[in-house]
Coordinates of C-alpha atoms in Angstrom, one line a residue:
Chain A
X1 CA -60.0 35.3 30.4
X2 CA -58.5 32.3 28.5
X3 CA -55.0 33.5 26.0
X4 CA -55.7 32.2 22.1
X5 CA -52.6 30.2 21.0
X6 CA -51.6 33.2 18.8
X7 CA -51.2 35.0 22.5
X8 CA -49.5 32.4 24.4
X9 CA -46.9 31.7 21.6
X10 CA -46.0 35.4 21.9
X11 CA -46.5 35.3 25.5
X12 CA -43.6 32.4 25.5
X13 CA -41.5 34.2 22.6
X14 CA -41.0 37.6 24.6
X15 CA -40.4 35.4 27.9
X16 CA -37.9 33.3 25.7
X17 CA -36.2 36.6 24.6
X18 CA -35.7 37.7 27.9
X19 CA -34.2 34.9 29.2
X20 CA -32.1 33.8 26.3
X21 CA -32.2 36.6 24.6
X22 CA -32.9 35.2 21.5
X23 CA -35.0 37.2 18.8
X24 CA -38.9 37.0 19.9
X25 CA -39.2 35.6 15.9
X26 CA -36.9 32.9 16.3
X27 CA -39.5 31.7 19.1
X28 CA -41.9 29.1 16.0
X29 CA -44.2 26.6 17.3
X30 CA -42.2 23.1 15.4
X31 CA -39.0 24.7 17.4
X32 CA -37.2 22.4 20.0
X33 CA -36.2 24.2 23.3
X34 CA -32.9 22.2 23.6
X35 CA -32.3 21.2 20.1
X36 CA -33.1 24.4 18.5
X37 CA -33.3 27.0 20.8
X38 CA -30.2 26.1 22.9
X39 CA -31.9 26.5 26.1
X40 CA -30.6 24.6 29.3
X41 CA -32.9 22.9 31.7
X42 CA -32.0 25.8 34.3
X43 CA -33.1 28.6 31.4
X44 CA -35.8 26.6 31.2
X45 CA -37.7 25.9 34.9
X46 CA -36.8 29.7 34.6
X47 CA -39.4 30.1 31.6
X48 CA -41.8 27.3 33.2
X49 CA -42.3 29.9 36.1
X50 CA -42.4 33.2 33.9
X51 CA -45.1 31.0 31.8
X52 CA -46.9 30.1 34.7
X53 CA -46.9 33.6 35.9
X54 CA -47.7 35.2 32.7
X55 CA -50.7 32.8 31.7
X56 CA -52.3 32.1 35.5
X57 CA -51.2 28.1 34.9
X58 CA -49.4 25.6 37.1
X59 CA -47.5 23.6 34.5
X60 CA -46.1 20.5 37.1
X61 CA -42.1 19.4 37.1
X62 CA -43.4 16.3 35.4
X63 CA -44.9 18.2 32.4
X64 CA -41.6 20.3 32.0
X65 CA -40.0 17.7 30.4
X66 CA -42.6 16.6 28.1
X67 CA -42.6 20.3 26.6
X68 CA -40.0 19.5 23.4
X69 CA -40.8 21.9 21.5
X70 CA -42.4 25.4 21.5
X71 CA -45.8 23.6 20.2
X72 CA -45.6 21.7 22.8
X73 CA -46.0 24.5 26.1
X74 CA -48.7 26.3 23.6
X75 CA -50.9 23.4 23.7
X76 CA -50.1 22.1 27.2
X77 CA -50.7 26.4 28.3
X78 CA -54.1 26.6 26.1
X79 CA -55.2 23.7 27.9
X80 CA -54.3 24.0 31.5
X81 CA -56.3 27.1 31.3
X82 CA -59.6 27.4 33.2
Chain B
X1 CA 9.5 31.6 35.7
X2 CA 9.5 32.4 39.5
X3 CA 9.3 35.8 40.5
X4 CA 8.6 37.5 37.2
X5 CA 7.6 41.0 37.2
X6 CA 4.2 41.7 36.9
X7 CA 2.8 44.7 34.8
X8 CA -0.9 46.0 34.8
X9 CA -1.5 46.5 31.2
X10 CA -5.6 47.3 31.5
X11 CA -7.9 49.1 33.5
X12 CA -11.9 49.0 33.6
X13 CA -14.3 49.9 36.4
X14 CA -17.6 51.3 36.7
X15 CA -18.1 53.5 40.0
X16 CA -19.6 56.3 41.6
X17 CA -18.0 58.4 39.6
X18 CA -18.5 57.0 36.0
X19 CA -19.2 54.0 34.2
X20 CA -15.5 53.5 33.0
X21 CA -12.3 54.3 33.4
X22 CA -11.1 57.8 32.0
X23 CA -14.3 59.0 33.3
X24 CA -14.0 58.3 36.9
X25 CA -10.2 59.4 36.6
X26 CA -11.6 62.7 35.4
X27 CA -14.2 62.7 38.1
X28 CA -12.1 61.8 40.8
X29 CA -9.2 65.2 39.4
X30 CA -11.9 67.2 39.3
X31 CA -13.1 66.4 43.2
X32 CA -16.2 64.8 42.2
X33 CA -18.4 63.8 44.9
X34 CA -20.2 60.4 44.3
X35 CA -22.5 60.1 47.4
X36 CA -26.3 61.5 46.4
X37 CA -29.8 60.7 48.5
X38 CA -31.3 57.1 47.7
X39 CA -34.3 57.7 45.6
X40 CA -35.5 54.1 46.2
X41 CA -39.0 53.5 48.2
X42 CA -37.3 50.9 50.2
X43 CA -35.3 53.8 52.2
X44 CA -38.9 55.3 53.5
X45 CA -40.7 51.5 54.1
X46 CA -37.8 50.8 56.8
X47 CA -37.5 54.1 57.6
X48 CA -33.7 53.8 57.6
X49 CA -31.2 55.9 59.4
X50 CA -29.0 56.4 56.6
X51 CA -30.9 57.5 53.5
X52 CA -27.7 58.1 51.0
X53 CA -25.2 56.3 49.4
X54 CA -23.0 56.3 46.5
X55 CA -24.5 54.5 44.0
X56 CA -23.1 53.4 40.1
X57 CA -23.2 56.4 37.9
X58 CA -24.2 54.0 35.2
X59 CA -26.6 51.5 35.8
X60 CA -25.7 48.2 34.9
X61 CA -29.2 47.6 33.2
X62 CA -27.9 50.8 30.2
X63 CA -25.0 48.5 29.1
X64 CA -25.5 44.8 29.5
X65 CA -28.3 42.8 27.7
X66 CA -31.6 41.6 29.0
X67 CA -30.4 38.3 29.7
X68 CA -27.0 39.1 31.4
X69 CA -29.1 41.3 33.8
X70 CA -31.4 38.2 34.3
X71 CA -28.9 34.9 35.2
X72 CA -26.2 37.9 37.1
X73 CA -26.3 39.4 40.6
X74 CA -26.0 43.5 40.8
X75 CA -22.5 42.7 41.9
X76 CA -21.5 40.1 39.0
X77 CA -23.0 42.9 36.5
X78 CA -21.0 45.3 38.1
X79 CA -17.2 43.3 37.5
X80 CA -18.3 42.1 34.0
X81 CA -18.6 45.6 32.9
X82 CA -15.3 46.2 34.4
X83 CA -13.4 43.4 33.2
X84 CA -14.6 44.0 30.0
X85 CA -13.7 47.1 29.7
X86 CA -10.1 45.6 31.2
X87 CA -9.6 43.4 28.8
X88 CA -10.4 46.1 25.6
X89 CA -8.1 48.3 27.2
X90 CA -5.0 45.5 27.2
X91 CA -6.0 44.9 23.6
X92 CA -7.8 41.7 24.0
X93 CA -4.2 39.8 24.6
X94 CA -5.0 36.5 22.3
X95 CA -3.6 34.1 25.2
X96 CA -3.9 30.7 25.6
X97 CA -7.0 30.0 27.9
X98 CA -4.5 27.4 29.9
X99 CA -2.5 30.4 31.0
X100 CA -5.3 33.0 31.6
X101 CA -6.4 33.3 35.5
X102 CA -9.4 35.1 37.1
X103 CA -9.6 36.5 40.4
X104 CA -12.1 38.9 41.5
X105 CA -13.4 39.3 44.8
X106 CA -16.2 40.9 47.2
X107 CA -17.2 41.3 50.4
X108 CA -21.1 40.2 50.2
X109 CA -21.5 38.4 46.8
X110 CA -24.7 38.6 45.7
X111 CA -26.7 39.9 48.3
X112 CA -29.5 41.7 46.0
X113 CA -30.0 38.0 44.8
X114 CA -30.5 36.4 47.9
X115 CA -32.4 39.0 49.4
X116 CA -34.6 39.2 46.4
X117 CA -35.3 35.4 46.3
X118 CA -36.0 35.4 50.2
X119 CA -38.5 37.6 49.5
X120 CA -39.9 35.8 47.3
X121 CA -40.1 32.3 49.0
X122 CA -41.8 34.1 51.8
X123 CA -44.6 35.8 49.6
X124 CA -44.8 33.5 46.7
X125 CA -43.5 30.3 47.1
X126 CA -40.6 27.8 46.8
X127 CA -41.6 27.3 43.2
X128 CA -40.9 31.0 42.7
X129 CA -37.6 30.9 43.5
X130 CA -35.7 31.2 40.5
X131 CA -33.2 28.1 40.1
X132 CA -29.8 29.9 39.3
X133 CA -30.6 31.6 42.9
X134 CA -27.2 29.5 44.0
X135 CA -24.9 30.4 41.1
X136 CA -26.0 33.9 41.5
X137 CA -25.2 34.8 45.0
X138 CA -22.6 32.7 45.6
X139 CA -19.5 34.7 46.2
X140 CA -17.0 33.4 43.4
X141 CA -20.0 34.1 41.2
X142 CA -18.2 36.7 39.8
X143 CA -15.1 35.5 38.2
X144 CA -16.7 32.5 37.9
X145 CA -18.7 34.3 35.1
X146 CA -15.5 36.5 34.0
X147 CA -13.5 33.0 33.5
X148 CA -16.3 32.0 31.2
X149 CA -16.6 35.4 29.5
X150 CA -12.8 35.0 28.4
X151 CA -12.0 31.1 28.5
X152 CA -9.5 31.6 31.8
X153 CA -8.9 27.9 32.1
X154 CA -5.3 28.6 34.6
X155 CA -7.9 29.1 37.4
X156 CA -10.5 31.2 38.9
X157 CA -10.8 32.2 42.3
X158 CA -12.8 34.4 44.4
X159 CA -10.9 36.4 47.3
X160 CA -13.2 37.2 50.5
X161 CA -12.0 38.9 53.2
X162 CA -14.7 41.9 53.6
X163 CA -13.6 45.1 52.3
X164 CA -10.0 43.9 51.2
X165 CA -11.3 41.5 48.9
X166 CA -10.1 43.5 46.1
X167 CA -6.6 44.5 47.2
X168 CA -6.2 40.9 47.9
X169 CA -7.6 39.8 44.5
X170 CA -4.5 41.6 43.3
X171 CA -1.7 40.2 45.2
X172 CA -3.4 36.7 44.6
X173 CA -3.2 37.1 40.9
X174 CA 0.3 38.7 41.2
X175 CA 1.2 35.7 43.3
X176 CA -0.2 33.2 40.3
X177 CA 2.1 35.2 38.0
X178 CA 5.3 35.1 40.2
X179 CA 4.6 31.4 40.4
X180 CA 4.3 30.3 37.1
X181 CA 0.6 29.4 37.1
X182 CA -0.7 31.9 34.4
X183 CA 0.9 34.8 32.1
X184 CA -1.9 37.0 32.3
X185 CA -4.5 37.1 34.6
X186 CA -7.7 39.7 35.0
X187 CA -8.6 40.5 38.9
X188 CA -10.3 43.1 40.7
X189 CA -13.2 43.5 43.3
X190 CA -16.8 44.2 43.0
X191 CA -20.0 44.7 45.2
X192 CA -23.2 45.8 44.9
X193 CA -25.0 45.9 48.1
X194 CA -26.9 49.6 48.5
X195 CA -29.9 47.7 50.2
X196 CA -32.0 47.9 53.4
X197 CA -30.0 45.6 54.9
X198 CA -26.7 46.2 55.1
X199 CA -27.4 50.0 55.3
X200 CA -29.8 48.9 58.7
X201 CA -26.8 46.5 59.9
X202 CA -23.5 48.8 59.3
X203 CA -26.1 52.1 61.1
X204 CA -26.3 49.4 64.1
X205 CA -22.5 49.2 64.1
X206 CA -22.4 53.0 63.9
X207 CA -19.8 52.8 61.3
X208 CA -22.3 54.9 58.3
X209 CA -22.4 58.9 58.0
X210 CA -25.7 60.0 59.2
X211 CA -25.0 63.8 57.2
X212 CA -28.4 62.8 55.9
X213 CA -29.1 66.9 54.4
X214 CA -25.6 66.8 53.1
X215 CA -24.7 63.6 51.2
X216 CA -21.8 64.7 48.8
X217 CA -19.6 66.2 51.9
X218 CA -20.6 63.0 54.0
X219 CA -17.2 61.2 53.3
X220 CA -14.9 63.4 55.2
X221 CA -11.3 61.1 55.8
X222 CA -9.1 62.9 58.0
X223 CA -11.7 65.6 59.2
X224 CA -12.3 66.4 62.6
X225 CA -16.3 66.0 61.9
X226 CA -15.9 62.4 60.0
X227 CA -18.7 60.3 61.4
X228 CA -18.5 57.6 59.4
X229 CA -17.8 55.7 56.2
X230 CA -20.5 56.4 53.4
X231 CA -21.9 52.8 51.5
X232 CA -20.5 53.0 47.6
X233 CA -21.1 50.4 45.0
X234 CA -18.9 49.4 42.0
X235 CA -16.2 47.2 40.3
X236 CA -12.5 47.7 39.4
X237 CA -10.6 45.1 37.4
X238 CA -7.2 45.1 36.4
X239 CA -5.1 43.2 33.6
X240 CA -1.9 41.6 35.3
X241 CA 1.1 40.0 33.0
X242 CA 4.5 38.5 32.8
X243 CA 6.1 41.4 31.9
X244 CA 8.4 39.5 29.3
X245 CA 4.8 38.0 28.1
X246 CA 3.4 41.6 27.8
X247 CA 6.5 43.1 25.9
X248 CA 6.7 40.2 23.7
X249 CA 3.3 40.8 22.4
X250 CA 3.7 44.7 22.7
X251 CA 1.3 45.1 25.1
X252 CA 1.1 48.7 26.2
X253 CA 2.3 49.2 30.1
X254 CA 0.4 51.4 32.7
X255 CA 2.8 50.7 35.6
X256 CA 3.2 47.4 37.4
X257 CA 2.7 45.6 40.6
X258 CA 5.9 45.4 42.3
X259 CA 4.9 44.0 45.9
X260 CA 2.4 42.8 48.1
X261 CA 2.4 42.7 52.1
X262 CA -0.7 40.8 53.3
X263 CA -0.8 40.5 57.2
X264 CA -4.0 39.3 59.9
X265 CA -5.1 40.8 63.0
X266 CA -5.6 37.9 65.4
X267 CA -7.5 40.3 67.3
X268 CA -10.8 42.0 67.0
X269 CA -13.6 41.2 64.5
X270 CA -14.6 45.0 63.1
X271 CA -11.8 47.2 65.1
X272 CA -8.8 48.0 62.8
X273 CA -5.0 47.1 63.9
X274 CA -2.3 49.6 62.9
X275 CA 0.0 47.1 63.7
X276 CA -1.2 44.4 61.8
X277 CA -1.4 47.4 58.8
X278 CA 2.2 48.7 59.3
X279 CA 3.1 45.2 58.5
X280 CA 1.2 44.8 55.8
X281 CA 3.1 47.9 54.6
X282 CA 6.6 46.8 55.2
X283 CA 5.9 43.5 53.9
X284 CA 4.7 45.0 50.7
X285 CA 7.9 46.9 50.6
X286 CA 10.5 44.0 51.1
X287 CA 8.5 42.1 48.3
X288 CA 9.0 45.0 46.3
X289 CA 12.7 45.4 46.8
X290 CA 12.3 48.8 48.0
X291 CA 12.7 51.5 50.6
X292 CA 10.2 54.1 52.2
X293 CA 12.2 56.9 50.6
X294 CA 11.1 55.2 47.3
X295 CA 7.7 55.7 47.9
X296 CA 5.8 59.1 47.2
X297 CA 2.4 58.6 47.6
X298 CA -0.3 56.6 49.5
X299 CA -3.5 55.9 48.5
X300 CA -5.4 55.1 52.0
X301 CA -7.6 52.7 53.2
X302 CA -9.2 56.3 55.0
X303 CA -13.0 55.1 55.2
X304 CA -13.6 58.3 57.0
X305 CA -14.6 56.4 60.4
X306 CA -13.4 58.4 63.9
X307 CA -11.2 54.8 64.5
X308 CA -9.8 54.3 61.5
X309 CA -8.5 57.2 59.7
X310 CA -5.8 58.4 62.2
X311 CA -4.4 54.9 63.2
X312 CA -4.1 53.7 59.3
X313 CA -2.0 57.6 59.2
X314 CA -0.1 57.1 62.0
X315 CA 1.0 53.6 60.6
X316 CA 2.2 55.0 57.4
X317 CA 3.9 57.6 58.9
X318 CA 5.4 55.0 61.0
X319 CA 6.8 52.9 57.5
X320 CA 6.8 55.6 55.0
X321 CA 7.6 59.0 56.7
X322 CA 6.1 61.9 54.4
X323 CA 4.4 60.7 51.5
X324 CA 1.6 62.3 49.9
X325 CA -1.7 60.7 51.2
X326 CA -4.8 60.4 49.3
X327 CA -8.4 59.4 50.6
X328 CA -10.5 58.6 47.5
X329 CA -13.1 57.3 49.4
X330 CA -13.9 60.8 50.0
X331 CA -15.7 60.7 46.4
X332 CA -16.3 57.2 45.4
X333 CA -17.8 56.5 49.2
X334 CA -16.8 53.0 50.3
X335 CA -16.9 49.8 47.6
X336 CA -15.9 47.2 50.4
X337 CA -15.1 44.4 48.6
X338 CA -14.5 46.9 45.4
X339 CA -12.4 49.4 47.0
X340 CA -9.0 48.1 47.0
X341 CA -9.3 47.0 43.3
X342 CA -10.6 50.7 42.3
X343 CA -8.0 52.1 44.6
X344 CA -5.3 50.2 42.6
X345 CA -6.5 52.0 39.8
X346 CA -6.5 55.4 41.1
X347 CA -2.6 54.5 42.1
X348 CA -1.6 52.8 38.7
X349 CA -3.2 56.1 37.4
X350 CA -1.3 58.9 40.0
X351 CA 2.2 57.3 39.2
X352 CA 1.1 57.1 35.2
X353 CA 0.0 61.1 35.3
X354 CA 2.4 62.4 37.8
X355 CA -0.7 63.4 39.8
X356 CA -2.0 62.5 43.3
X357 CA -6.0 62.5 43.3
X358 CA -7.8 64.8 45.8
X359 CA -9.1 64.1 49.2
X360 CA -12.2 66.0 49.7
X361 CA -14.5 67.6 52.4
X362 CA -11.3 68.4 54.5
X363 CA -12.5 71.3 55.7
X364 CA -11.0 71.0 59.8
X365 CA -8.1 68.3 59.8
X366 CA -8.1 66.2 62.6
X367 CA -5.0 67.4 65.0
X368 CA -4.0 64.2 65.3
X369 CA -3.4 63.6 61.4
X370 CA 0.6 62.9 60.8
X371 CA 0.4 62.8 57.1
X372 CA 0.7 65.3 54.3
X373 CA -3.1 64.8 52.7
X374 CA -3.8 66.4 49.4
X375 CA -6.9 67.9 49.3
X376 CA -6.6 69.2 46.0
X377 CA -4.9 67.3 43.0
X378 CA -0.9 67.4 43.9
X379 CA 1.7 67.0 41.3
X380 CA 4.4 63.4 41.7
X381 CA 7.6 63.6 41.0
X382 CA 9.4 62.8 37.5
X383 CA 11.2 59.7 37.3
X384 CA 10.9 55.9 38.5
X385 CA 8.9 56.5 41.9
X386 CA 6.3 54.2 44.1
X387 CA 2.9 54.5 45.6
X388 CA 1.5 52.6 48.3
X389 CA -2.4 50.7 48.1
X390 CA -3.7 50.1 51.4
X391 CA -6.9 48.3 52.4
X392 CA -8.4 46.9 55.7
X393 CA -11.3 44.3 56.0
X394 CA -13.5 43.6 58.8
X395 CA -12.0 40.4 60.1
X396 CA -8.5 42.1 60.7
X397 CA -7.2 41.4 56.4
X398 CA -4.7 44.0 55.8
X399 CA -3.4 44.2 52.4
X400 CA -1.2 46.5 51.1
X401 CA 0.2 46.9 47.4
X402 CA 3.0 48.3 45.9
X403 CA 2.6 49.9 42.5
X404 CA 5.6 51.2 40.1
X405 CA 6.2 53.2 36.8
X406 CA 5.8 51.4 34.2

């Protein structure tokens, strides 16, 4: 069962809320994860794995740091599904 | 600046007994046992021996936010609410982060963490381990989050020496104080760690109850029928100052820390010394300036073990003569690392109300016991008077504290 975008970006915004605990709504696809969001590279392996968990993807070290903005996971996510 | 006086001017915990302050004091009057059957599924999967404890009457989860419960350990969230709750009740002193200390100890640190991420490297995977595993569990974890929670920038340590770590939190912050190192400084103990584990190790050691069909009248300090000291949970953190600093800002005064005797077995791992704690005791005294016949009460160590009761009461018969004794464990169960920081409190609090907290479930008093114990809530006297803070960690730390009237 593959997540539409519309899924995954809420998928990422409840994880991101969790975490941060930033509002869910503040969690918008053109948003940086350092820039905008605030969130350290600790905070964030943390919502690497909850993503992978959540969406049955592996998303690789490498990748993490290619993920600048929220857009950015969606698309990567959608894609690394099966 | 050397040898200033030190006054406690705030108080926070969260226990056994209730998630703050006035409501554990009122708990604690009232005889309130704190020990209940573990509801958990984990006490039937390794079929433990001990299937009680005295868990947090308010769980951490009901006043901290998602994320706090997320990047601390049980033990971390635990002191945070505490020290909070501390510094609120000094009035949030507005001092200069370069003269602001932390100091909290524990006995475990953050065990729940690292049995939690142990689990899940086995079953999931190294990539599952969360990365602020480290931070977490490490034991200065705690102040280490309290110093950045109030900008202490004097210096933030971590005391750890098993189930003193509290007591000793407290004379290490009184010590930065005397010394000219910081003007106020927040310290206490905390530990969270009700889990398989340490309930399976301390069984082995024989040193837990086993009153499994009778939890609240496990803890039993002093009785003939003690068989053990009964696993608590919780945090207690106090507000230390300058006393010139605290009346200059017109800080409200519960009572103050007038002396602290620390002394060291040098002999056996887990068996107490009542040497080693009558020395504790008198050193506690001579830093205080005072004189046995100063001191009216005793809060005891009194984990309600067969070995360590009667030798801690012998010893402070020994320095003290006849003081009124009082084994709070009795309600709260044991905090380890905790224990001598809510103890503190509970003494800070009997000098402040005139009022010496009950020792319950002392039903058949050991015939050895030397002491006058209070088993119901005893009036103190009027006046300037003294109280006595003992507490004993595996590892042979004996740490005594001597608290005043404001």
């Amino acid at each position: 069962m593959a997540f539409t975008e519309q899924e995954i970006l809420a998928g990422l915004a409840e994880i991101v809320n969790e975490e941060t605990g930033l509002p869910a709504d503040s969690v918008e696809l053109d948003k940086s994860f350092t820039d905008d969001l605030d969130i350290d590279s600790l905070s964030m392996m943390t919502i690497v794995t909850q993503a992978e968990d959540k969406f049955g993807v592996t998303i690789p070290d490498d990748e993490v740091k290619n993920l600048v903005t929220v857009g950015d996971a969606v698309s990567f996510i959608a894609g690394a599904q099966a | 600046m050397s040898d200033a006086n030190v006054v406690v001017t705030g108080l926070g915990t969260t226990s056994p007994l209730g998630g703050n302050v006035a409501d554990t004091w009122a708990a604690a009057l009232a005889g309130t046992p704190g020990a209940a059957t573990l509801e958990h599924d984990w006490v039937e999967r390794y079929e433990l021996p001990v299937r009680f404890a005295a868990e947090v009457a308010v769980e951490p989860a009901e006043v901290l936010s998602v994320p706090e419960t997320r990047r601390m350990d049980r033990s971390a969230q635990l002191a945070m609410i505490a020290a909070r709750e501390a510094w609120a009740d000094a009035g949030t002193p507005e001092v200069d982060g370069l003269r602001l200390g932390v100091v909290i100890g524990t006995g475990l640190g953050g065990l729940w963490t690292l049995m939690n991420a142990w689990d899940t490297l086995k079953e999931r995977g190294p990539r599952r381990v969360l990365p602020l595993t480290v931070p977490m569990l490490m034991p200065n974890s705690s102040a280490a989050y309290v110093s950045i929670e109030l900008g202490a920038k004097a210096g933030t340590h971590a005391t750890v020496s098993a189930c003193a770590s509290g007591a000793e939190a407290i004379a290490y912050a009184k010590e930065m104080i005397a010394t000219g190192r910081a003007d106020v400084v927040v310290a206490g103990g905390t530990e969270a760690c009700i889990h398989a584990l340490p309930i399976a190790a301390f069984a082995r050691m024989q040193a837990l109850s086993t009153r499994n069909d009778s939890p609240e009248t496990a803890s039993r300090p002093y009785d003939e029928t003690r068989d053990g000291f009964v696993l608590g949970e919780g945090a207690g953190v106090v507000v230390l100052e300058r006393e010139e600093y605290a009346r200059a800002r017109g800080a409200r005064v519960h009572g103050r820390i007038a002396g602290a005797g620390l002394s060291s077995d040098a002999g056996d791992i887990a068996a107490p010394d009542s040497a080693g704690q009558a020395r504790a005791m008198r050193d506690a005294l001579t830093d205080a300036g005072l004189t046995p016949q100063d001191v009216v009460h005793a809060n005891a160590h009194a984990t309600s073990t067969p070995a360590g009761d009667i030798g801690e009461a012998e010893a402070i018969h020994s320095v003290l003569g006849d003081v009124v004794v009082s084994g709070t464990k009795s309600m709260t169960g044991h905090l380890l690392g905790g224990a001598g920081a809510l103890e503190t409190i509970f003494t800070v609090l009997a000098l402040r109300d005139r009022v010496a907290p009950p020792t319950i479930n002392l039903t058949t008093p050991d015939p050895r016991l030397p002491v006058d114990v209070a088993t119901a809530p005893r009036p103190l006297p009027e006046g300037d008077i003294a109280a006595l803070n003992n507490s004993f960690g595996f590892g042979g730390h004996n740490v005594s504290l001597l608290v005043t009237t404001a």
